Short mmCIF file of C-alpha atoms in Angstrom, two decimals:
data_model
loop_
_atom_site.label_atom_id
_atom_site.label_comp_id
_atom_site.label_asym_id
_atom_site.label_seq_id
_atom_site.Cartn_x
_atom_site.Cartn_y
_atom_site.Cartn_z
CA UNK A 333 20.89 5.85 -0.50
CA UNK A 334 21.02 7.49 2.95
CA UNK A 335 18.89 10.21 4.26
CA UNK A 336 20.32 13.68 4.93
CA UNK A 337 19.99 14.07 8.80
CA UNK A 338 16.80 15.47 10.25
CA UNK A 339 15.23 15.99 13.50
CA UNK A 340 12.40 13.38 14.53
CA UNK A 341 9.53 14.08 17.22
CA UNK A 342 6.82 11.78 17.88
CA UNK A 343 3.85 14.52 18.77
CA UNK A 344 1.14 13.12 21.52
CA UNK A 345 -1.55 15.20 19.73
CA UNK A 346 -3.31 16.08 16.60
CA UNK A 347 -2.78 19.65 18.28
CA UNK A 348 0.65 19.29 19.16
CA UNK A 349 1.20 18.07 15.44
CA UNK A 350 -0.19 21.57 14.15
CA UNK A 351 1.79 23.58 16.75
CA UNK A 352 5.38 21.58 14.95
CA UNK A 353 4.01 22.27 11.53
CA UNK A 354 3.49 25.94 11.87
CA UNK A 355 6.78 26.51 13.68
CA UNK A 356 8.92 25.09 10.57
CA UNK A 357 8.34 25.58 7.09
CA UNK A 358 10.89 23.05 6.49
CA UNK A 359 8.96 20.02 8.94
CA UNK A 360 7.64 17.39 7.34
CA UNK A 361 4.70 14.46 8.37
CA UNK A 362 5.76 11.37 8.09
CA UNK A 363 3.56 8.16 9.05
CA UNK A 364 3.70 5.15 7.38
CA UNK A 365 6.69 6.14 5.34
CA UNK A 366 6.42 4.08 2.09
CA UNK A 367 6.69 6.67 -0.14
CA UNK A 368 8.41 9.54 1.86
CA UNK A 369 11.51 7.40 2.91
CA UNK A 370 12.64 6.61 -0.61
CA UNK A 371 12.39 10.41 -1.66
CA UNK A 372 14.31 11.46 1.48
CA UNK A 373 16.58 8.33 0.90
CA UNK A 374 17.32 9.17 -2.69
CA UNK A 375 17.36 12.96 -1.15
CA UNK A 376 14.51 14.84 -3.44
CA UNK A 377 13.23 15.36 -0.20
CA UNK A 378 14.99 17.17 2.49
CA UNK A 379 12.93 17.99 5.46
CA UNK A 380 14.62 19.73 8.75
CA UNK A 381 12.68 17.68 11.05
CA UNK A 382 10.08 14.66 10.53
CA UNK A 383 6.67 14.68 12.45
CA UNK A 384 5.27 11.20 12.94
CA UNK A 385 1.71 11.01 13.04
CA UNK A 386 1.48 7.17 12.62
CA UNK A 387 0.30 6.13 15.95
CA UNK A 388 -1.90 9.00 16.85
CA UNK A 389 -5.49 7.39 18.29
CA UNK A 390 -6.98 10.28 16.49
CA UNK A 391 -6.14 9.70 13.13
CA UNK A 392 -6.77 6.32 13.28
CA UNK A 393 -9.30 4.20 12.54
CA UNK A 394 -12.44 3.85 10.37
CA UNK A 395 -16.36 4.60 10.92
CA UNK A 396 -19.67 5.43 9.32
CA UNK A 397 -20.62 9.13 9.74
CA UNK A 398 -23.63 10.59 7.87
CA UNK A 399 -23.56 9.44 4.58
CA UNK A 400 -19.79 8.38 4.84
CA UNK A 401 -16.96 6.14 5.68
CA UNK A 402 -14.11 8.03 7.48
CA UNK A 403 -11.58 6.50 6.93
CA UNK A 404 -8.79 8.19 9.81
CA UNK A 405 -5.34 9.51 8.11
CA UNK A 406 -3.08 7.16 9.38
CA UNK A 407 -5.37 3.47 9.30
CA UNK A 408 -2.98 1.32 7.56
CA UNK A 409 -3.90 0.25 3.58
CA UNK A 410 -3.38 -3.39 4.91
CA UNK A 411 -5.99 -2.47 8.36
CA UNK A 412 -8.66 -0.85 5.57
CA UNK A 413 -8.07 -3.58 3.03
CA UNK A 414 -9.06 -6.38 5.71
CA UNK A 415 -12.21 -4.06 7.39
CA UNK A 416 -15.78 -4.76 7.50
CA UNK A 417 -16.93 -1.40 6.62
CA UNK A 418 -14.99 -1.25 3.54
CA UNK A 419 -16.03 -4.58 2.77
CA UNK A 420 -19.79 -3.94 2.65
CA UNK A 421 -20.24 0.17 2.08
CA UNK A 422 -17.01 0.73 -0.04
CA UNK A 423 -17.09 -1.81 -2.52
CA UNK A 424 -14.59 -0.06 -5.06
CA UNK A 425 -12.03 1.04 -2.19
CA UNK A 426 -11.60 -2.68 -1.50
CA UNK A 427 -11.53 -3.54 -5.15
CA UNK A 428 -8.56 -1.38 -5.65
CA UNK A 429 -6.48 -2.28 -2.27
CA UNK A 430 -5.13 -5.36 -3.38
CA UNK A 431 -3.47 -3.50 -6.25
CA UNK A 432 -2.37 -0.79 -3.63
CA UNK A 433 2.24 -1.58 -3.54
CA UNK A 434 2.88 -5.26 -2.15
CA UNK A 435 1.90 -6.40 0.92
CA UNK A 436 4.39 -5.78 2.57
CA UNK A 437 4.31 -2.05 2.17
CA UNK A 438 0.63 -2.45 2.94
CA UNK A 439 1.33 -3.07 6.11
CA UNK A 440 2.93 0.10 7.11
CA UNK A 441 1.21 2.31 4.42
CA UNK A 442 -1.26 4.47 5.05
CA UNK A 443 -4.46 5.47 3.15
CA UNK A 444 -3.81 9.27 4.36
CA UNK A 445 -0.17 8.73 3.26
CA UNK A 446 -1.42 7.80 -0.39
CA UNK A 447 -3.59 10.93 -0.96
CA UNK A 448 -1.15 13.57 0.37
CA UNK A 449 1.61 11.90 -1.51
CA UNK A 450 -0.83 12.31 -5.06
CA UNK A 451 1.45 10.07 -7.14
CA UNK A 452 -0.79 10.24 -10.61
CA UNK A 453 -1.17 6.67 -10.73
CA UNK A 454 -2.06 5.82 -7.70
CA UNK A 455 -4.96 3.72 -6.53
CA UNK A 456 -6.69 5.78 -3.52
CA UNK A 457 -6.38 8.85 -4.99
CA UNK A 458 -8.11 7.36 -8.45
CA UNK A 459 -11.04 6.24 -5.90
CA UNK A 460 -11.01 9.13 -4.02
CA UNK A 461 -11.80 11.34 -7.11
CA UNK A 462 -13.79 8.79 -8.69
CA UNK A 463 -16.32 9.02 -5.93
CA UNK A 464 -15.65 12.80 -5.21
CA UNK A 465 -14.21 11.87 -1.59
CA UNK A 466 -14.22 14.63 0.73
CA UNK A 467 -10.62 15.08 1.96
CA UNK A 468 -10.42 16.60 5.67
CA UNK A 469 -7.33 18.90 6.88
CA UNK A 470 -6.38 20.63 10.32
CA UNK A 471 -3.78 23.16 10.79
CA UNK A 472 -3.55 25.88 13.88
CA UNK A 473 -5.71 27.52 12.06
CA UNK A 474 -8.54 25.45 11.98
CA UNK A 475 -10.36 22.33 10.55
CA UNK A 476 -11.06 22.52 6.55
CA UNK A 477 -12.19 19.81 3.93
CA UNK A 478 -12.01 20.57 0.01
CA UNK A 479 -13.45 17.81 -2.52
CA UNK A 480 -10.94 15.38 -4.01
CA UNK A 481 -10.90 17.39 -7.17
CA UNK A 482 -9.72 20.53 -5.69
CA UNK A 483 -6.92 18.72 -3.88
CA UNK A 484 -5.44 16.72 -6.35
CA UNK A 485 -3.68 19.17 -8.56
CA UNK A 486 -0.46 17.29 -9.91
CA UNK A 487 2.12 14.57 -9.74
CA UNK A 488 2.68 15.43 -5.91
CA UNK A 489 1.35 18.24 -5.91
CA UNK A 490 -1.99 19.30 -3.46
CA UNK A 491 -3.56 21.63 -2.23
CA UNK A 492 -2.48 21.08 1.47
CA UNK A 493 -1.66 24.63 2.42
CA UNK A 494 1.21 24.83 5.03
CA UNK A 495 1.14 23.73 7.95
CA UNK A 496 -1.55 21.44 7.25
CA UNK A 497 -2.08 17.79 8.10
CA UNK A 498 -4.21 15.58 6.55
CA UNK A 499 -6.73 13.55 9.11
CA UNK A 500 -9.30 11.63 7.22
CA UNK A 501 -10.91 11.41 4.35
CA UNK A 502 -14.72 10.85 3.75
CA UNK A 503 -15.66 8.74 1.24
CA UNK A 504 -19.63 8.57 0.21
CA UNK A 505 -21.41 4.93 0.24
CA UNK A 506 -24.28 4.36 -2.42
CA UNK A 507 -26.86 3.69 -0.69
CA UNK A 508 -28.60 1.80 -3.74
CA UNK A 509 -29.08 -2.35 -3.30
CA UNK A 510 -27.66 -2.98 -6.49
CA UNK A 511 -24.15 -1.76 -6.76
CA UNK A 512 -21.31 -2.69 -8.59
CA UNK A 513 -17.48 -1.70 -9.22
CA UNK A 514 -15.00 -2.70 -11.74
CA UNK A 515 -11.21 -1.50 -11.67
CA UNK A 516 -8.52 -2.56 -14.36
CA UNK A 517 -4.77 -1.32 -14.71
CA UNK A 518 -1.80 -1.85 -16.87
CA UNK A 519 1.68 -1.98 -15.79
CA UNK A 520 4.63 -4.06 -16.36
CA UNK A 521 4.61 -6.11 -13.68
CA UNK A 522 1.66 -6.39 -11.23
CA UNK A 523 1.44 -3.69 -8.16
CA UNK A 524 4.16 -1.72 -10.48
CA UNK A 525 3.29 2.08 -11.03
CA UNK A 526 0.05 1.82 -13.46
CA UNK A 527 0.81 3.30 -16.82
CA UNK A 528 -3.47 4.09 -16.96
CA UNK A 529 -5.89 2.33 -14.32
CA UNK A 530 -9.63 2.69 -14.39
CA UNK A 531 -12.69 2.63 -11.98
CA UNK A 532 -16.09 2.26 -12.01
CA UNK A 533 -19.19 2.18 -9.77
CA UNK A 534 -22.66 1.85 -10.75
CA UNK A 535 -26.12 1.54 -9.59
CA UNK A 536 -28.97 -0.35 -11.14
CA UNK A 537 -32.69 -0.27 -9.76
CA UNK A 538 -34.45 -3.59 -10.12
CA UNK A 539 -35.52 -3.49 -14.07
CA UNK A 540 -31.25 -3.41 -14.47
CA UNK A 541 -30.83 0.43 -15.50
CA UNK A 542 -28.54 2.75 -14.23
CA UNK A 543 -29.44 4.84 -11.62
CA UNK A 544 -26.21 6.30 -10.27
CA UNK A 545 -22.32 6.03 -12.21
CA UNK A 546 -18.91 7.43 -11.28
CA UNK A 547 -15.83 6.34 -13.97
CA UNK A 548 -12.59 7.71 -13.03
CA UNK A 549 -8.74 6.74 -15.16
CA UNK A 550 -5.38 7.70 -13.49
CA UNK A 551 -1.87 7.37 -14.63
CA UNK A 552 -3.02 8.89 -17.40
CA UNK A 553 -2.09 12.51 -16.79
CA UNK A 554 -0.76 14.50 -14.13
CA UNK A 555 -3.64 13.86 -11.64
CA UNK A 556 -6.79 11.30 -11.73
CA UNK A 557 -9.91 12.57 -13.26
CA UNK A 558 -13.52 11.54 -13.40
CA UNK A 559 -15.59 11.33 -16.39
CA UNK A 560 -18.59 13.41 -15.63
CA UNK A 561 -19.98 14.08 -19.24
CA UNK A 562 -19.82 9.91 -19.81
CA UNK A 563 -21.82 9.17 -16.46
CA UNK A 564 -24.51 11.66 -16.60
CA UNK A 565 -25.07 9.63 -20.02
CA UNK A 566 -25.10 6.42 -18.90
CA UNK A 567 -27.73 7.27 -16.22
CA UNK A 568 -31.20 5.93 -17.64
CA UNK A 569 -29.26 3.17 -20.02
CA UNK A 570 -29.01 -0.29 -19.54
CA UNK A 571 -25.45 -0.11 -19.80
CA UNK A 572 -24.91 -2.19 -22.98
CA UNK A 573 -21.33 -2.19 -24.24
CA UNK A 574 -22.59 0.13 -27.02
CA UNK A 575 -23.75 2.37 -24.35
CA UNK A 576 -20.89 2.64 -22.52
CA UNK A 577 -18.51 2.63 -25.41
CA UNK A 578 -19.93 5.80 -26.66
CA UNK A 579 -20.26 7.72 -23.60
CA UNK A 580 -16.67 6.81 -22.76
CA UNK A 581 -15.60 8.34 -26.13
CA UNK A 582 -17.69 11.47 -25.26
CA UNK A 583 -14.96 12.27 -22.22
CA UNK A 584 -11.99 10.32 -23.80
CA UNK A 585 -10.91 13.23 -26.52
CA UNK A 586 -10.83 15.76 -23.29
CA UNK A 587 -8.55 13.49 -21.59
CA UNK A 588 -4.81 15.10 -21.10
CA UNK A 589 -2.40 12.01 -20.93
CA UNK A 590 1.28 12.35 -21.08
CA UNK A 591 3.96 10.37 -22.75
CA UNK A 592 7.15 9.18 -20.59
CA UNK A 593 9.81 6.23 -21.75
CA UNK A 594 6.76 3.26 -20.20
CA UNK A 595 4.02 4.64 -22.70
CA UNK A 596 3.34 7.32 -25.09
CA UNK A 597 -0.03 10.19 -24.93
CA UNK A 598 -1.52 8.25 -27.44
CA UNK A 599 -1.23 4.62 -26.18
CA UNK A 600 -2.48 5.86 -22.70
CA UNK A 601 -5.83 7.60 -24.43
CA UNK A 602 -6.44 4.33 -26.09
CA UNK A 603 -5.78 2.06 -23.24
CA UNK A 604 -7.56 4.69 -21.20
CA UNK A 605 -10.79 4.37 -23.43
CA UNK A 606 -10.63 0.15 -23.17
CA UNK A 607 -10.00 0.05 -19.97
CA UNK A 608 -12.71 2.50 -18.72
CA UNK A 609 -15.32 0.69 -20.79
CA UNK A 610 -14.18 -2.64 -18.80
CA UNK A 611 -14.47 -1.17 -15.55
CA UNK A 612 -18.19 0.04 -16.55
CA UNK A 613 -18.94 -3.87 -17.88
CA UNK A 614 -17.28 -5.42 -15.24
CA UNK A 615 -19.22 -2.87 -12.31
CA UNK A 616 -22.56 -3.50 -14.08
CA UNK A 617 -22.07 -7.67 -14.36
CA UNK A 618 -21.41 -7.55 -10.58
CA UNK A 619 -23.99 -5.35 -9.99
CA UNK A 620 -26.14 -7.25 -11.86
CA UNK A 621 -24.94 -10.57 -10.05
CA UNK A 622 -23.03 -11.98 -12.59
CA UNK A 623 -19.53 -12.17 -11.68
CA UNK A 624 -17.76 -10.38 -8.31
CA UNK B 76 18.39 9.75 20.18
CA UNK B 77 18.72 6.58 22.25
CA UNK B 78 15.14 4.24 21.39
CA UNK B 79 15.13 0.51 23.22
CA UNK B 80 13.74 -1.89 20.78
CA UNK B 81 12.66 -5.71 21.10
CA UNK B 82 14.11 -7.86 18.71
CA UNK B 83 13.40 -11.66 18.96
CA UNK B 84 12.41 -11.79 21.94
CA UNK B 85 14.93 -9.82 23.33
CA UNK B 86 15.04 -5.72 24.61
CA UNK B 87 17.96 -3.52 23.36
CA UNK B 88 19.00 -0.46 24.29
CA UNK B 89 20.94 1.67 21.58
CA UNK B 90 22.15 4.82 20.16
CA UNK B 91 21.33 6.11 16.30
CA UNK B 92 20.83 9.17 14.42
CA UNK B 93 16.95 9.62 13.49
CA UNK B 94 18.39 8.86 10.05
CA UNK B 95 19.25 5.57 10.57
CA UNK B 96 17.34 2.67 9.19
CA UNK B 97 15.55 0.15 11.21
CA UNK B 98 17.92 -2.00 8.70
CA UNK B 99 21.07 -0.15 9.41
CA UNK B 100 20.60 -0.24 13.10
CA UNK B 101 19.60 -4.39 13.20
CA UNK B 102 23.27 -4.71 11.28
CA UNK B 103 25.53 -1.97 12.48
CA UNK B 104 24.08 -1.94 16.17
CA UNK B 105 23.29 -5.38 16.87
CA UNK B 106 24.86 -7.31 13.96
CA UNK B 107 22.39 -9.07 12.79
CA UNK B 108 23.42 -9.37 8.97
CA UNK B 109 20.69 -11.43 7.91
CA UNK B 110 18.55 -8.77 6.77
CA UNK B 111 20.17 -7.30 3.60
CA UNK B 112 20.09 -4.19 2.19
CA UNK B 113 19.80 -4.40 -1.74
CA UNK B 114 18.18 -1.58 -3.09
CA UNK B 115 17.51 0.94 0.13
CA UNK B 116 14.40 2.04 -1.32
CA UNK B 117 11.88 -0.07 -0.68
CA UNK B 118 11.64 -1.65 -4.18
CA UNK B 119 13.34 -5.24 -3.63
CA UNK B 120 12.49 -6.39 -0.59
CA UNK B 121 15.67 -8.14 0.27
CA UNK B 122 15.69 -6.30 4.19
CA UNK B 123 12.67 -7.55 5.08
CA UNK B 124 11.83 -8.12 8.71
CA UNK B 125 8.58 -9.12 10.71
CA UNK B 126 7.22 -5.95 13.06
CA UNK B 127 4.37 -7.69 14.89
CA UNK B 128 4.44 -10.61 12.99
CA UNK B 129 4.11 -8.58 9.86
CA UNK B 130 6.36 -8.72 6.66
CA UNK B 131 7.74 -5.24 6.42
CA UNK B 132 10.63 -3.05 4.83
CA UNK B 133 13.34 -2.44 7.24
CA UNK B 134 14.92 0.26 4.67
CA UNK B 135 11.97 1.87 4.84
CA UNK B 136 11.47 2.35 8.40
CA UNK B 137 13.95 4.03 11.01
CA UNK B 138 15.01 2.76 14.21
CA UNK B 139 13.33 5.66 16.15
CA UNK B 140 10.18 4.33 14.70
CA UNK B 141 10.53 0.88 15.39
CA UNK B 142 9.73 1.03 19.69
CA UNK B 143 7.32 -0.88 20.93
CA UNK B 144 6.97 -3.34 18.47
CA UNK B 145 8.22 -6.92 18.49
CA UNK B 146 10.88 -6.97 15.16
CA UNK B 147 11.67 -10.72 14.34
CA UNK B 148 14.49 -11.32 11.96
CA UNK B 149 15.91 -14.07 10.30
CA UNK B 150 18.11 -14.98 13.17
CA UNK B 151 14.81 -15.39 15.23
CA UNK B 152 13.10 -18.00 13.51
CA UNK B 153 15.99 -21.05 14.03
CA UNK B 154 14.98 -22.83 17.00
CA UNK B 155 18.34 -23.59 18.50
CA UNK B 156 21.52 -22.63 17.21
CA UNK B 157 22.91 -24.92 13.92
CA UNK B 158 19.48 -26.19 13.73
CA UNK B 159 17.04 -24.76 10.26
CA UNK B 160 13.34 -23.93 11.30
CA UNK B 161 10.65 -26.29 8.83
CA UNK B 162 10.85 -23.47 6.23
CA UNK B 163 14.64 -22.43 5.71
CA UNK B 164 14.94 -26.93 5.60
CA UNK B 165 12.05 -26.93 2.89
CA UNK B 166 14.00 -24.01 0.85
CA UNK B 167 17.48 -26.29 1.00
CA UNK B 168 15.64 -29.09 -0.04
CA UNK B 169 13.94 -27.74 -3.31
CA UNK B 170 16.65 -25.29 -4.21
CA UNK B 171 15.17 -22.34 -3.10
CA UNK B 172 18.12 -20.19 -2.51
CA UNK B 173 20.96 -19.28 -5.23
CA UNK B 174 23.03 -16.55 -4.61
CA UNK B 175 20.91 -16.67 -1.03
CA UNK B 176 20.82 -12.64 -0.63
CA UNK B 177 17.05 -12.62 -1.07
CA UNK B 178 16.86 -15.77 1.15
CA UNK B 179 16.11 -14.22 4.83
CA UNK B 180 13.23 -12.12 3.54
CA UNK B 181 11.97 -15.00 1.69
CA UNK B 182 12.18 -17.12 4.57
CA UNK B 183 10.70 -14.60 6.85
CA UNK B 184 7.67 -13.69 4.09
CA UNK B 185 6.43 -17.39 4.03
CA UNK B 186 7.04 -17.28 7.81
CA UNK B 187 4.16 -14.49 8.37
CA UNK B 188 2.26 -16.55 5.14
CA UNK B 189 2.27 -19.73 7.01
CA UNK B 190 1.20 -18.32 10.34
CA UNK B 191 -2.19 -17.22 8.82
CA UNK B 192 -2.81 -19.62 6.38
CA UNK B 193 -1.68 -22.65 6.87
CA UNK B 194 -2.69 -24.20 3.60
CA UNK B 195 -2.05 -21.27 0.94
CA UNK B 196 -2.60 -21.92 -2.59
CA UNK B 197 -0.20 -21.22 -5.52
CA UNK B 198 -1.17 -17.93 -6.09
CA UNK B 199 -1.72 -16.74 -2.56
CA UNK B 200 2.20 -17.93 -2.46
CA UNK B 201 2.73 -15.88 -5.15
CA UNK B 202 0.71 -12.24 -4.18
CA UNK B 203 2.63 -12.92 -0.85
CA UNK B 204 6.39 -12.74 -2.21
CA UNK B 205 5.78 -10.58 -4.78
CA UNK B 206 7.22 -7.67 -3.04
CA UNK B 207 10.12 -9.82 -3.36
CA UNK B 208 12.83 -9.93 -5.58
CA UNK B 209 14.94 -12.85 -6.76
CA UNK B 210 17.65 -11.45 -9.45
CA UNK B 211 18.82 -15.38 -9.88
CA UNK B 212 15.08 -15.62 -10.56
CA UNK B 213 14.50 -18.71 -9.08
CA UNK B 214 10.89 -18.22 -7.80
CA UNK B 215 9.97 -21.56 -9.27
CA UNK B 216 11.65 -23.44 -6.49
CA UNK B 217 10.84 -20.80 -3.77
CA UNK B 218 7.27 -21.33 -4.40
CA UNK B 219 8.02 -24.74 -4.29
CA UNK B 220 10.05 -24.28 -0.83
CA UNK B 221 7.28 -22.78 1.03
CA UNK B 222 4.65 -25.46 -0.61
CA UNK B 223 6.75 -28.15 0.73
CA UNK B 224 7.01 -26.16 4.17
CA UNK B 225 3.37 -25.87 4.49
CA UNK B 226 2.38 -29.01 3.88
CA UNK B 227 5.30 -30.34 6.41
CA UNK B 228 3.73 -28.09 9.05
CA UNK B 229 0.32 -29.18 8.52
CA UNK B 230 1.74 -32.77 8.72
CA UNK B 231 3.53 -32.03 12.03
CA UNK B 232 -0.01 -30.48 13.35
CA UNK B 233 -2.04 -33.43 12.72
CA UNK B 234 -3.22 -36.24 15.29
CA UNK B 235 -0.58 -39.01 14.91
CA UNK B 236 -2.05 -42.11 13.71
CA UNK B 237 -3.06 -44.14 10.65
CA UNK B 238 -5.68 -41.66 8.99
CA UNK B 239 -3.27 -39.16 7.84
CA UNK B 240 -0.62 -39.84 4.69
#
């Protein structure tokens, strides 16, 4: 369980970063290192040379731009999880970081790290897509930001062209007063890789019907998804359980899921389906002022 | 690459390979065996260390990362030689060590709990060391261990006199 030796430079600049990138194909970021240094450690990953990007001021760091929480690359899960701005405008981000590892890998994890690594059932990435996030990259050639669903395309596998490092990502805030989440997961032990997870975020106007509603499942497939066809439906309801329960079996039957030795394509649909509808209930009861 | 690090208290100056582990390095540099390495990638927990206080993975860090930040292991929390610091005493006391090789990180864990909460409940116990493994599964009396350490420390923080107990 030892690394295969590597070069390691600690760039000064975002710039500088770019400069290392282009000149080796084989270079590789590394910042908070919770999922990179068991991959290089079991050796699936064999970079010539590590960048760390973990203390650069620049990708650091979380604020409200136009519409949006930036949330910097490398701001650690635990530094998110325990900020004011994801408290109040990101309600679903700080649903889900609790379930994000253990705390201890919280604290040197970063949000940044999560998304470029893509791991299907992870919890960032599932909000990230869920709210269509808006994921921003720099490379010598220049700055460029694709939506969460064109970077996400399989288990760890984006669309980060070489070269490229990830800097923030920009996630939208409802602006709505009444807005709920709900987020549920199954694995076999708690903070374990999810077999399926769900999220949900709604918005209710004062007579309690849905104005505004993103449902996303990971672990599921090869990527997370939303559920587009389901929300545009639930828009205008009151979000009974009958309501949600059939638009959640609108999207369900489109839903690729894979079987592995933890759970078979047909238990994850299922579980998929109940969990989804949950996540609706649960985001409309807190919406609604009935439970957190 | 030489890197100078500050471990309990104290700043080193040593030689690794980038490769190295912040784990590797505390034993084979500075031999300080109380971290342990059990699984080397980041699933058990058994090397934890505190980096600024925090609870973190010393497999899963390298020593040329690890500058600049104060690394507190096991062998920093005993204040004197021979004597046990509130929590390692609380853990003798209820049994919470078997086989004692997920003991330090334990110890250290309920260390960084304590310092921000000094009156945690059950569960918060719980979310805390559950990045920790226990193969002897004896988390019963290692919950119990750091209850008994908390309420100790609150104990030892309060006004002497007849109010309290």
């Amino acid at each position: 369980m030892k690394p295969a030796p590597f070069e390691y430079v600690r760039p000064d600049s975002l710039e500088e970063t770019c400069a290392l990138l282009a000149a080796d194909d084989d270079a590789r970021i590394i910042a908070g290192g919770q999922t990179l240094v068991p991959m290089l450690a079991m050796r699936l990953a064999r970079p010539t040379r590590l960048v760390d990007i973990l203390r650069l001021r620049e990708l650091n760091g979380i604020r409200e731009d136009g519409g949006a929480i930036v949330i910097g690359a490398a701001t650690r899960q635990a530094d998110a999880e325990g900020h004011s701005l994801v408290a109040a405008r990101l309600p679903l981000l700080a649903k889900v970081l609790p379930w994000v590892g253990h705390p201890p890998t919280r604290n040197r994890g970063t949000v940044g790290g999560s998304i470029a690594h893509a791991d299907p059932s992870a919890e960032i990435p599932l909000v990230s897509v869920t709210l269509g996030a808006e994921i921003v990259l720099r490379s010598e050639a220049g700055v460029e930001a694709m939506s969460a669903d064109e970077f996400f395309i399989g288990p760890m596998v984006t669309a980060i062209p070489m070269g490229a490092c990830l800097t923030e990502v920009r996630l939208p805030v409802w602006t709505a007063k009444r807005v709920g989440v709900g987020f549920h997961e199954i694995s076999a032990r708690r903070s374990d890789f999810a077999f399926v997870s769900a999220a949900a975020q709604v918005a209710l106007d004062t007579a309690g019907t849905c104005t505004q509603c993103a449902i996303g499942v990971g672990g599921a497939g090869d990527r997370p998804v939303r559920f587009d066809g389901a929300s545009a439906a639930l828009v205008g309801t009151k979000l009974s359980n009958k309501d949600i329960e059939d638009a959640v079996n609108m999207d369900i039957g489109q839903l690729e899921t894979m079987s592995d030795l933890h759970a078979s394509a047909d238990y994850r649909r299922r579980v998929a389906a109940v969990l989804a509808c949950r996540a609706v209930g649960d985001a409309r009861d807190s919406a609604l002022g009935l439970s957190s | 690459m030489k890197v100078e690090l500050t471990v309990n208290g104290e700043s080193r100056l040593t030689e690794v390979e980038p490769r190295k582990s912040l784990l590797d390095c505390l034993r084979d540099n500075f031999n300080l065996n109380g971290a342990h390495a059990g699984c080397e990638h980041g699933v058990c927990g058994a090397c934890t260390v505190l980096v600024d206080g925090q609870p973190v993975r010393s497999c899963l860090m390298f020593a040329v990362q690890a500058d600049g930040y104060a690394i507190t292991t096991i062998e920093g929390l005993t204040p004197a030689p021979g004597e046990l610091s509130v929590i390692q005493d609380a853990f003798c006391e209820t049994h919470g060590m078997q086989c004692g090789y997920c003991t330090p990180a334990m110890v250290l864990t309920a260390h960084a709990l304590l310092q921000r909460n000094a009156a945690p409940t059950r569960e918060e116990i719980v979310e805390s060391i559950s990045g920790n493994i226990c193969r002897c599964t004896g988390y019963g009396q290692i919950v119990e261990a750091i209850a008994l350490a908390a309420d100790r420390l609150s104990r030892a923080n309060a006004p002497q006199g007849g109010a309290v107990r």
